[in-house]
Amino acid sequence: MGGADPVVVDVLLADHPFEGFLDPVRRRAEAFGAAHPEYEIRISTYRYWTPTGREDFVRILDEGRVPALVDVFFIETQTARDAVSATGGPLFTPVERALAGRREVLGEKVVVDDLIDAARRYYSQDGELVSMPFSVSAGLLYANMTMLRAAGITEVPRTWEELEAACRALVRADGGPPHGVTWAVDGWFFQDAVCQQGGVLAEPANGRTGRARTTDLASGEMLAWVTWWQRLHEEGLYLYTGAPQDWVGTFEAFTEGRVAFLCNSSVMAQSVVSAGAKAGFEVLARGLPHRDAVPHAGHVLGGDSLFLAAGLSPEVEDGALAFLQFLLQPEGAAAWHKASGFMPATHGSLRLLEAEGWFAERPHHLEAPRQLADSDGSPAATGALLGEFWHTHADLVRAMGDVLERGADPVRRFGEATVAAQRRLDDYNARTARRQAERGPGGGSGTD
């Protein structure tokens, strides 16, 4: 391009409340610019996890003008698919459609076919990859093995029933903890509990064969989870910290020895293991326990993906697509895993880390890939897509708070939550239909 100014590719990323969290991505952007001096990757950020973060994110989409690449939290996937541009068309275009079968872009090898299966399925529609998985996580069960062995327990529980039995043994043991297990009251765990039992949160087929029209927060699978959780709480086996989404408080309860088990994100694996070692006990990580009474379907993922803006110039679009591939080359995906704790998003990065001996030295990092690979590939195991999913999570959290704090009847309370979530989903779908009618024909990346 000679002396011409570089083509700017603007990227909007979700920042996390950890110092230097996005520094590795900024370094990858600089490396991409060095390899492609005709391009400049320009990164800006937003905070989804602040009190107004979700509203700020939705406002960005509603304005209808976005950077070339936008980082979208997984429960906002349907929101992004349905977003409309200022010119009336879809705000985003599917990544795989833009790649148009190419094997490389600007010399960067296309890696969409190398994505781990769970992430590929979650972010696809009708077999077409819509957005690029960037940060992928799973829930894990962390066990204080020093405490378990003292109580005569040698294996980490694999099922709800085994976990309950282990918690009973622990709290009754001399010198045992006051409670057995804890986890944050967060929508993610409700999703996973329903998913692993082969249940769905929305119909049709979890929003995977068409737009989600109905939601049920009081299904048999949901109530099995909620009533089991309620019993653990009432019998003193589960520690409720008294606050919703208390990831910090539950983490501290585990590291301080007030419980022997912690359910938390795989992103926290190194932090949990290191905190245990500092406190003088050994930590083992395993997949979240599943319900023994039904066939195991799989587990839901967490994290976020990168959406490609529609209507970009060919030069900018190619730069954005090339940067996506560059980010997720084996070396890039492996580096992001090491720095952030999110699991490797491609098979190539998993193989690279294994060859380096990374997992042999840190086996806790291999549990999340194993958990997501243990899937029957069904819509239930793939995970739900529906509008206003963030609010649905909030409905679940409030309902469980009432069950734990005020002894509310789960059937009645989660039935009420279903009514509220359904009303909101109906309103969302009606608004979306109006927007699509106003923009006229032309398709989009949403599910109709």
Short mmCIF file of C-alpha atoms in Angstrom, two decimals:
data_model
loop_
_atom_site.label_atom_id
_atom_site.label_comp_id
_atom_site.label_asym_id
_atom_site.label_seq_id
_atom_site.Cartn_x
_atom_site.Cartn_y
_atom_site.Cartn_z
CA MET A 1 0.00 0.00 0.00
CA GLY A 2 3.06 2.20 -0.12
CA GLY A 3 2.86 5.29 2.07
CA ALA A 4 -0.90 5.19 2.43
CA ASP A 5 -2.44 5.22 5.88
CA PRO A 6 -3.21 1.75 7.23
CA VAL A 7 -6.73 0.35 7.03
CA VAL A 8 -8.21 0.60 10.52
CA VAL A 9 -10.15 -2.36 11.92
CA ASP A 10 -12.02 -1.26 15.05
CA VAL A 11 -12.65 -3.94 17.66
CA LEU A 12 -14.90 -3.58 20.71
CA LEU A 13 -14.01 -6.03 23.49
CA ALA A 14 -15.65 -6.85 26.80
CA ASP A 15 -13.22 -6.13 29.61
CA HIS A 16 -13.23 -8.06 32.88
CA PRO A 17 -12.44 -6.67 36.34
CA PHE A 18 -8.95 -8.18 36.38
CA GLU A 19 -5.85 -6.02 36.03
CA GLY A 20 -4.33 -6.30 32.57
CA PHE A 21 -7.01 -8.74 31.41
CA LEU A 22 -6.94 -7.65 27.76
CA ASP A 23 -3.19 -7.03 27.54
CA PRO A 24 -2.57 -10.34 25.69
CA VAL A 25 -5.16 -9.41 23.05
CA ARG A 26 -3.58 -6.00 22.61
CA ARG A 27 -0.23 -7.70 22.07
CA ARG A 28 -1.80 -9.99 19.46
CA ALA A 29 -3.23 -6.91 17.75
CA GLU A 30 0.23 -5.35 17.63
CA ALA A 31 1.69 -8.59 16.26
CA PHE A 32 -1.00 -8.68 13.58
CA GLY A 33 -0.15 -5.11 12.63
CA ALA A 34 3.53 -6.02 12.39
CA ALA A 35 2.69 -8.96 10.11
CA HIS A 36 0.23 -6.85 8.11
CA PRO A 37 1.54 -3.26 8.16
CA GLU A 38 -1.25 -2.20 5.83
CA TYR A 39 -3.65 -2.75 8.76
CA GLU A 40 -4.13 -1.31 12.23
CA ILE A 41 -6.24 -3.12 14.83
CA ARG A 42 -7.75 -0.49 17.11
CA ILE A 43 -9.23 -1.85 20.35
CA SER A 44 -11.82 -0.21 22.57
CA THR A 45 -13.63 -1.77 25.53
CA TYR A 46 -16.87 -1.88 27.46
CA ARG A 47 -17.79 -3.40 30.85
CA TYR A 48 -20.75 -5.74 30.67
CA TRP A 49 -20.44 -6.72 34.33
CA THR A 50 -21.06 -3.29 35.86
CA PRO A 51 -24.47 -2.18 37.20
CA THR A 52 -25.26 -0.43 33.91
CA GLY A 53 -23.07 -2.59 31.67
CA ARG A 54 -25.83 -4.61 30.10
CA GLU A 55 -27.87 -1.52 29.30
CA ASP A 56 -24.79 0.12 27.80
CA PHE A 57 -24.20 -2.92 25.58
CA VAL A 58 -27.80 -3.01 24.35
CA ARG A 59 -27.65 0.72 23.66
CA ILE A 60 -24.59 0.17 21.45
CA LEU A 61 -26.53 -2.36 19.39
CA ASP A 62 -29.67 -0.22 19.29
CA GLU A 63 -27.72 2.68 17.79
CA GLY A 64 -27.17 0.46 14.75
CA ARG A 65 -23.54 1.42 14.18
CA VAL A 66 -20.82 -0.82 15.58
CA PRO A 67 -17.10 -1.44 15.09
CA ALA A 68 -15.95 -4.13 12.68
CA LEU A 69 -15.79 -6.73 15.47
CA VAL A 70 -17.89 -6.77 18.62
CA ASP A 71 -17.36 -9.04 21.61
CA VAL A 72 -20.72 -10.45 22.79
CA PHE A 73 -21.40 -12.31 26.04
CA PHE A 74 -22.92 -15.73 25.35
CA ILE A 75 -26.37 -15.01 26.80
CA GLU A 76 -26.64 -11.97 24.50
CA THR A 77 -26.11 -14.07 21.36
CA GLN A 78 -29.76 -13.84 20.28
CA THR A 79 -29.77 -10.09 20.97
CA ALA A 80 -26.83 -9.62 18.61
CA ARG A 81 -28.34 -11.88 15.94
CA ASP A 82 -31.51 -9.78 15.94
CA ALA A 83 -29.82 -6.36 15.97
CA VAL A 84 -30.66 -3.98 13.10
CA SER A 85 -28.24 -1.52 11.49
CA ALA A 86 -28.92 2.17 11.08
CA THR A 87 -29.49 1.57 7.38
CA GLY A 88 -32.20 -1.00 8.03
CA GLY A 89 -30.46 -4.32 7.44
CA PRO A 90 -28.95 -6.81 9.88
CA LEU A 91 -26.26 -5.29 12.06
CA PHE A 92 -24.00 -8.34 11.81
CA THR A 93 -23.16 -10.87 9.11
CA PRO A 94 -22.31 -14.52 9.83
CA VAL A 95 -18.56 -15.09 9.97
CA GLU A 96 -18.70 -18.27 7.92
CA ARG A 97 -20.79 -16.60 5.24
CA ALA A 98 -18.24 -13.78 4.95
CA LEU A 99 -15.40 -16.29 4.66
CA ALA A 100 -17.21 -17.77 1.63
CA GLY A 101 -15.27 -21.03 1.72
CA ARG A 102 -11.82 -19.45 1.75
CA ARG A 103 -9.01 -21.41 3.39
CA GLU A 104 -7.02 -18.31 4.22
CA VAL A 105 -7.54 -14.58 4.45
CA LEU A 106 -4.59 -12.23 3.92
CA GLY A 107 -2.38 -15.27 4.36
CA GLU A 108 -3.92 -16.24 7.70
CA LYS A 109 -5.16 -19.83 7.82
CA VAL A 110 -8.91 -20.10 8.43
CA VAL A 111 -9.52 -22.00 11.67
CA VAL A 112 -13.31 -22.19 11.89
CA ASP A 113 -13.26 -25.94 11.18
CA ASP A 114 -10.78 -26.43 14.03
CA LEU A 115 -13.02 -24.97 16.75
CA ILE A 116 -13.91 -27.28 19.61
CA ASP A 117 -17.23 -28.94 18.88
CA ALA A 118 -19.25 -27.43 21.75
CA ALA A 119 -18.30 -23.88 20.80
CA ARG A 120 -18.89 -24.49 17.11
CA ARG A 121 -22.39 -25.83 17.82
CA TYR A 122 -23.34 -23.08 20.26
CA TYR A 123 -22.47 -20.21 17.92
CA SER A 124 -23.88 -21.79 14.74
CA GLN A 125 -27.27 -21.49 13.09
CA ASP A 126 -28.41 -24.12 10.60
CA GLY A 127 -24.83 -25.40 10.48
CA GLU A 128 -23.36 -21.97 9.66
CA LEU A 129 -20.97 -20.35 12.14
CA VAL A 130 -22.48 -16.97 12.99
CA SER A 131 -19.89 -15.57 15.40
CA MET A 132 -16.37 -16.57 16.36
CA PRO A 133 -15.93 -18.18 19.80
CA PHE A 134 -13.21 -16.26 21.56
CA SER A 135 -13.45 -16.94 25.30
CA VAL A 136 -14.90 -20.32 26.27
CA SER A 137 -15.51 -21.62 29.78
CA ALA A 138 -17.33 -24.38 31.65
CA GLY A 139 -18.43 -24.90 35.23
CA LEU A 140 -16.22 -27.08 37.42
CA LEU A 141 -16.40 -28.71 40.83
CA TYR A 142 -13.36 -27.97 43.00
CA ALA A 143 -12.61 -30.32 45.89
CA ASN A 144 -10.44 -29.83 48.98
CA MET A 145 -8.78 -33.25 48.83
CA THR A 146 -6.93 -32.74 52.09
CA MET A 147 -10.26 -32.34 53.86
CA LEU A 148 -11.86 -35.19 51.93
CA ARG A 149 -9.12 -37.69 52.72
CA ALA A 150 -9.29 -36.80 56.40
CA ALA A 151 -12.96 -37.83 56.27
CA GLY A 152 -12.13 -41.08 54.46
CA ILE A 153 -13.26 -39.86 51.01
CA THR A 154 -10.80 -40.65 48.21
CA GLU A 155 -12.71 -39.74 45.04
CA VAL A 156 -14.28 -36.49 43.86
CA PRO A 157 -18.06 -36.94 43.52
CA ARG A 158 -19.37 -37.35 39.98
CA THR A 159 -23.14 -37.13 40.64
CA TRP A 160 -25.55 -35.08 42.73
CA GLU A 161 -26.14 -38.12 44.89
CA GLU A 162 -22.44 -38.71 45.47
CA LEU A 163 -21.90 -35.04 46.26
CA GLU A 164 -24.73 -35.05 48.81
CA ALA A 165 -23.35 -38.19 50.49
CA ALA A 166 -19.85 -36.70 50.63
CA CYS A 167 -21.17 -33.48 52.15
CA ARG A 168 -23.02 -35.43 54.86
CA ALA A 169 -19.89 -37.38 55.73
CA LEU A 170 -17.78 -34.24 55.86
CA VAL A 171 -19.99 -32.18 58.16
CA ARG A 172 -20.34 -35.13 60.55
CA ALA A 173 -16.61 -35.88 60.66
CA ASP A 174 -14.50 -34.68 63.58
CA GLY A 175 -12.95 -31.39 62.53
CA GLY A 176 -15.08 -31.30 59.40
CA PRO A 177 -16.33 -28.07 57.80
CA PRO A 178 -19.61 -26.45 58.92
CA HIS A 179 -21.02 -26.92 55.39
CA GLY A 180 -20.16 -29.22 52.52
CA VAL A 181 -20.49 -27.24 49.29
CA THR A 182 -21.20 -23.79 47.93
CA TRP A 183 -21.77 -22.05 44.62
CA ALA A 184 -23.04 -18.68 43.52
CA VAL A 185 -26.76 -18.24 42.90
CA ASP A 186 -26.24 -17.50 39.22
CA GLY A 187 -28.25 -18.26 36.10
CA TRP A 188 -25.40 -20.21 34.55
CA PHE A 189 -25.78 -23.07 37.05
CA PHE A 190 -29.52 -23.33 36.35
CA GLN A 191 -28.74 -23.57 32.64
CA ASP A 192 -26.19 -26.29 33.20
CA ALA A 193 -28.42 -28.33 35.51
CA VAL A 194 -31.22 -28.39 32.93
CA CYS A 195 -28.80 -29.01 30.05
CA GLN A 196 -27.11 -32.00 31.67
CA GLN A 197 -30.49 -33.70 32.25
CA GLY A 198 -31.43 -33.32 28.58
CA GLY A 199 -34.01 -30.63 29.30
CA VAL A 200 -34.55 -27.37 27.44
CA LEU A 201 -35.23 -23.84 28.64
CA ALA A 202 -37.08 -22.78 25.51
CA GLU A 203 -39.11 -24.17 22.63
CA PRO A 204 -38.75 -25.05 19.90
CA ALA A 205 -35.66 -27.13 20.73
CA ASN A 206 -33.90 -24.54 22.91
CA GLY A 207 -34.23 -21.99 20.09
CA ARG A 208 -32.09 -24.17 17.84
CA THR A 209 -34.66 -25.10 15.16
CA GLY A 210 -36.42 -21.75 15.09
CA ARG A 211 -36.86 -18.63 17.17
CA ALA A 212 -37.57 -19.40 20.84
CA ARG A 213 -41.28 -18.70 21.39
CA THR A 214 -41.87 -20.18 24.83
CA THR A 215 -39.78 -20.65 27.94
CA ASP A 216 -40.34 -22.90 30.94
CA LEU A 217 -38.48 -22.17 34.17
CA ALA A 218 -40.51 -24.74 36.12
CA SER A 219 -39.81 -27.84 34.03
CA GLY A 220 -39.26 -31.22 35.63
CA GLU A 221 -35.51 -30.84 35.08
CA MET A 222 -35.44 -27.38 36.65
CA LEU A 223 -37.49 -28.42 39.67
CA ALA A 224 -35.36 -31.52 40.21
CA TRP A 225 -32.33 -29.24 40.50
CA VAL A 226 -34.03 -26.59 42.61
CA THR A 227 -35.60 -28.99 45.11
CA TRP A 228 -32.31 -30.89 45.51
CA TRP A 229 -30.51 -27.58 46.09
CA GLN A 230 -33.21 -26.51 48.58
CA ARG A 231 -32.78 -29.73 50.55
CA LEU A 232 -29.00 -29.32 50.71
CA HIS A 233 -29.54 -25.81 52.06
CA GLU A 234 -32.16 -26.80 54.63
CA GLU A 235 -29.97 -29.61 55.96
CA GLY A 236 -26.91 -27.37 56.23
CA LEU A 237 -24.97 -29.11 53.48
CA TYR A 238 -25.01 -26.14 51.08
CA LEU A 239 -23.64 -22.78 52.21
CA TYR A 240 -25.73 -19.80 51.07
CA THR A 241 -23.73 -16.63 51.58
CA GLY A 242 -26.87 -14.49 51.59
CA ALA A 243 -26.14 -12.61 48.39
CA PRO A 244 -27.03 -13.40 44.76
CA GLN A 245 -24.24 -14.06 42.26
CA ASP A 246 -21.70 -14.05 45.08
CA TRP A 247 -18.73 -15.46 43.20
CA VAL A 248 -16.25 -13.80 45.58
CA GLY A 249 -17.95 -14.89 48.79
CA THR A 250 -18.26 -18.51 47.71
CA PHE A 251 -14.62 -18.54 46.57
CA GLU A 252 -13.53 -17.22 49.96
CA ALA A 253 -15.66 -19.78 51.82
CA PHE A 254 -13.81 -22.54 49.99
CA THR A 255 -10.31 -21.13 50.41
CA GLU A 256 -10.98 -20.46 54.11
CA GLY A 257 -12.03 -24.09 54.68
CA ARG A 258 -15.68 -23.38 55.52
CA VAL A 259 -16.73 -25.82 52.77
CA ALA A 260 -14.97 -28.72 51.08
CA PHE A 261 -16.48 -28.25 47.60
CA LEU A 262 -16.90 -25.24 45.34
CA CYS A 263 -18.71 -24.98 42.01
CA ASN A 264 -17.20 -22.17 39.98
CA SER A 265 -16.00 -21.30 36.49
CA SER A 266 -13.09 -23.04 34.80
CA VAL A 267 -11.64 -19.56 34.33
CA MET A 268 -10.88 -19.61 38.06
CA ALA A 269 -9.08 -22.98 38.01
CA GLN A 270 -5.58 -21.64 38.55
CA SER A 271 -6.73 -19.15 41.17
CA VAL A 272 -8.59 -21.81 43.15
CA VAL A 273 -5.73 -24.33 42.99
CA SER A 274 -3.16 -21.68 43.93
CA ALA A 275 -5.28 -20.32 46.80
CA GLY A 276 -5.68 -23.85 48.14
CA ALA A 277 -1.95 -24.46 48.01
CA LYS A 278 -1.33 -21.18 49.85
CA ALA A 279 -3.81 -22.23 52.52
CA GLY A 280 -2.15 -25.63 52.85
CA PHE A 281 -4.54 -27.97 51.08
CA GLU A 282 -4.66 -29.81 47.76
CA VAL A 283 -7.36 -28.96 45.23
CA LEU A 284 -8.64 -31.25 42.49
CA ALA A 285 -10.93 -30.00 39.72
CA ARG A 286 -13.57 -32.15 38.09
CA GLY A 287 -16.61 -31.60 35.91
CA LEU A 288 -19.82 -30.42 37.54
CA PRO A 289 -21.71 -33.34 39.07
CA HIS A 290 -24.72 -34.59 37.14
CA ARG A 291 -28.02 -36.13 38.16
CA ASP A 292 -27.65 -39.89 38.42
CA ALA A 293 -31.32 -40.66 37.76
CA VAL A 294 -31.33 -39.60 34.09
CA PRO A 295 -28.99 -40.07 31.08
CA HIS A 296 -26.28 -37.42 30.93
CA ALA A 297 -26.68 -35.08 27.92
CA GLY A 298 -23.84 -32.60 28.35
CA HIS A 299 -22.92 -29.24 29.85
CA VAL A 300 -23.47 -25.67 28.75
CA LEU A 301 -20.56 -23.37 27.93
CA GLY A 302 -19.94 -19.80 29.01
CA GLY A 303 -17.80 -16.98 27.67
CA ASP A 304 -18.24 -14.80 24.61
CA SER A 305 -17.80 -14.59 20.85
CA LEU A 306 -16.84 -12.01 18.25
CA PHE A 307 -19.49 -10.79 15.82
CA LEU A 308 -18.61 -9.34 12.40
CA ALA A 309 -20.36 -6.10 11.42
CA ALA A 310 -22.35 -6.12 8.20
CA GLY A 311 -21.77 -3.62 5.41
CA LEU A 312 -18.02 -3.22 5.87
CA SER A 313 -15.78 -2.30 2.96
CA PRO A 314 -14.00 -5.34 1.47
CA GLU A 315 -10.67 -4.15 2.86
CA VAL A 316 -11.95 -3.74 6.40
CA GLU A 317 -13.92 -6.99 6.31
CA ASP A 318 -10.89 -8.96 5.14
CA GLY A 319 -8.78 -7.36 7.86
CA ALA A 320 -11.36 -8.25 10.50
CA LEU A 321 -11.68 -11.83 9.25
CA ALA A 322 -7.90 -12.24 9.08
CA PHE A 323 -7.52 -10.91 12.63
CA LEU A 324 -10.12 -13.41 13.88
CA GLN A 325 -8.10 -16.26 12.38
CA PHE A 326 -4.87 -14.80 13.73
CA LEU A 327 -6.32 -14.62 17.26
CA LEU A 328 -7.27 -18.29 17.18
CA GLN A 329 -4.26 -19.83 15.50
CA PRO A 330 -2.92 -22.52 17.87
CA GLU A 331 -0.27 -20.21 19.31
CA GLY A 332 -2.73 -17.36 19.81
CA ALA A 333 -5.50 -19.45 21.37
CA ALA A 334 -3.00 -21.20 23.63
CA ALA A 335 -1.54 -17.88 24.77
CA TRP A 336 -5.01 -16.51 25.53
CA HIS A 337 -5.79 -19.61 27.59
CA LYS A 338 -2.57 -19.26 29.59
CA ALA A 339 -3.16 -15.58 30.26
CA SER A 340 -6.92 -15.50 30.88
CA GLY A 341 -7.90 -18.96 32.13
CA PHE A 342 -10.49 -19.37 29.37
CA MET A 343 -10.13 -22.79 27.82
CA PRO A 344 -8.40 -23.33 24.47
CA ALA A 345 -11.02 -22.76 21.77
CA THR A 346 -9.47 -24.91 19.03
CA HIS A 347 -8.29 -28.49 18.73
CA GLY A 348 -4.96 -27.18 17.46
CA SER A 349 -4.35 -25.14 20.61
CA LEU A 350 -5.27 -28.14 22.77
CA ARG A 351 -2.74 -30.29 20.92
CA LEU A 352 -0.08 -27.60 21.22
CA LEU A 353 -0.57 -27.22 24.97
CA GLU A 354 -0.54 -30.97 25.46
CA ALA A 355 2.71 -31.27 23.48
CA GLU A 356 4.26 -28.54 25.63
CA GLY A 357 3.41 -30.48 28.80
CA TRP A 358 1.10 -27.72 30.00
CA PHE A 359 -1.71 -30.07 31.03
CA ALA A 360 0.66 -32.61 32.58
CA GLU A 361 1.84 -29.90 34.96
CA ARG A 362 -1.60 -28.29 35.38
CA PRO A 363 -4.23 -31.03 34.99
CA HIS A 364 -6.96 -28.74 36.35
CA HIS A 365 -6.92 -26.89 33.01
CA LEU A 366 -7.88 -30.05 31.12
CA GLU A 367 -11.16 -30.59 32.98
CA ALA A 368 -13.16 -27.92 31.11
CA PRO A 369 -12.36 -29.31 27.63
CA ARG A 370 -13.23 -32.79 28.88
CA GLN A 371 -16.51 -31.60 30.30
CA LEU A 372 -17.66 -29.83 27.14
CA ALA A 373 -16.57 -32.77 24.99
CA ASP A 374 -18.86 -35.06 27.02
CA SER A 375 -21.98 -34.15 25.05
CA ASP A 376 -24.64 -35.95 23.04
CA GLY A 377 -24.83 -32.99 20.63
CA SER A 378 -28.55 -32.49 21.18
CA PRO A 379 -30.26 -29.08 21.31
CA ALA A 380 -30.47 -29.56 25.09
CA ALA A 381 -26.73 -30.10 25.37
CA THR A 382 -25.93 -27.29 22.92
CA GLY A 383 -27.52 -24.65 25.15
CA ALA A 384 -30.44 -22.27 24.85
CA LEU A 385 -30.84 -19.21 22.64
CA LEU A 386 -33.62 -16.78 23.45
CA GLY A 387 -34.27 -13.08 23.64
CA GLU A 388 -33.89 -11.27 26.97
CA PHE A 389 -31.81 -14.15 28.30
CA TRP A 390 -30.07 -11.82 30.74
CA HIS A 391 -33.42 -11.04 32.35
CA THR A 392 -34.35 -14.72 32.38
CA HIS A 393 -31.19 -15.35 34.40
CA ALA A 394 -32.30 -12.61 36.78
CA ASP A 395 -35.73 -14.24 37.12
CA LEU A 396 -34.09 -17.52 38.10
CA VAL A 397 -31.79 -15.85 40.62
CA ARG A 398 -34.64 -13.97 42.30
CA ALA A 399 -36.81 -17.09 42.46
CA MET A 400 -34.04 -19.13 44.06
CA GLY A 401 -33.35 -16.35 46.53
CA ASP A 402 -36.96 -16.58 47.67
CA VAL A 403 -36.67 -20.36 48.03
CA LEU A 404 -33.45 -20.17 50.06
CA GLU A 405 -34.24 -17.11 52.16
CA ARG A 406 -37.99 -17.27 52.66
CA GLY A 407 -38.80 -20.92 52.13
CA ALA A 408 -40.92 -20.25 49.05
CA ASP A 409 -42.48 -23.27 47.40
CA PRO A 410 -40.30 -24.06 44.33
CA VAL A 411 -43.21 -25.14 42.11
CA ARG A 412 -45.17 -21.96 42.77
CA ARG A 413 -42.21 -19.59 42.75
CA PHE A 414 -40.62 -20.92 39.58
CA GLY A 415 -44.05 -20.98 37.97
CA GLU A 416 -44.27 -17.26 38.70
CA ALA A 417 -40.81 -16.79 37.23
CA THR A 418 -41.96 -18.57 34.08
CA VAL A 419 -44.90 -16.19 33.70
CA ALA A 420 -42.62 -13.16 34.01
CA ALA A 421 -40.01 -14.58 31.62
CA GLN A 422 -42.65 -15.58 29.06
CA ARG A 423 -44.22 -12.13 29.08
CA ARG A 424 -40.81 -10.58 28.50
CA LEU A 425 -39.96 -13.04 25.71
CA ASP A 426 -43.29 -12.32 23.99
CA ASP A 427 -42.58 -8.59 24.14
CA TYR A 428 -39.06 -9.10 22.81
CA ASN A 429 -40.23 -11.23 19.90
CA ALA A 430 -42.95 -8.71 19.03
CA ARG A 431 -40.43 -5.85 19.00
CA THR A 432 -38.05 -7.91 16.87
CA ALA A 433 -40.80 -8.76 14.38
CA ARG A 434 -41.67 -5.07 14.04
CA ARG A 435 -38.05 -4.16 13.39
CA GLN A 436 -37.68 -6.91 10.79
CA ALA A 437 -40.89 -5.82 9.07
CA GLU A 438 -39.67 -2.23 8.96
CA ARG A 439 -36.33 -3.18 7.43
CA GLY A 440 -38.05 -5.32 4.76
CA PRO A 441 -36.51 -8.32 2.94
CA GLY A 442 -32.83 -9.01 3.03
CA GLY A 443 -32.40 -11.69 5.65
CA GLY A 444 -30.07 -11.45 8.56
CA SER A 445 -28.30 -13.53 11.16
CA GLY A 446 -31.28 -13.86 13.52
CA THR A 447 -33.44 -16.93 13.97
CA ASP A 448 -36.95 -16.46 12.59
#
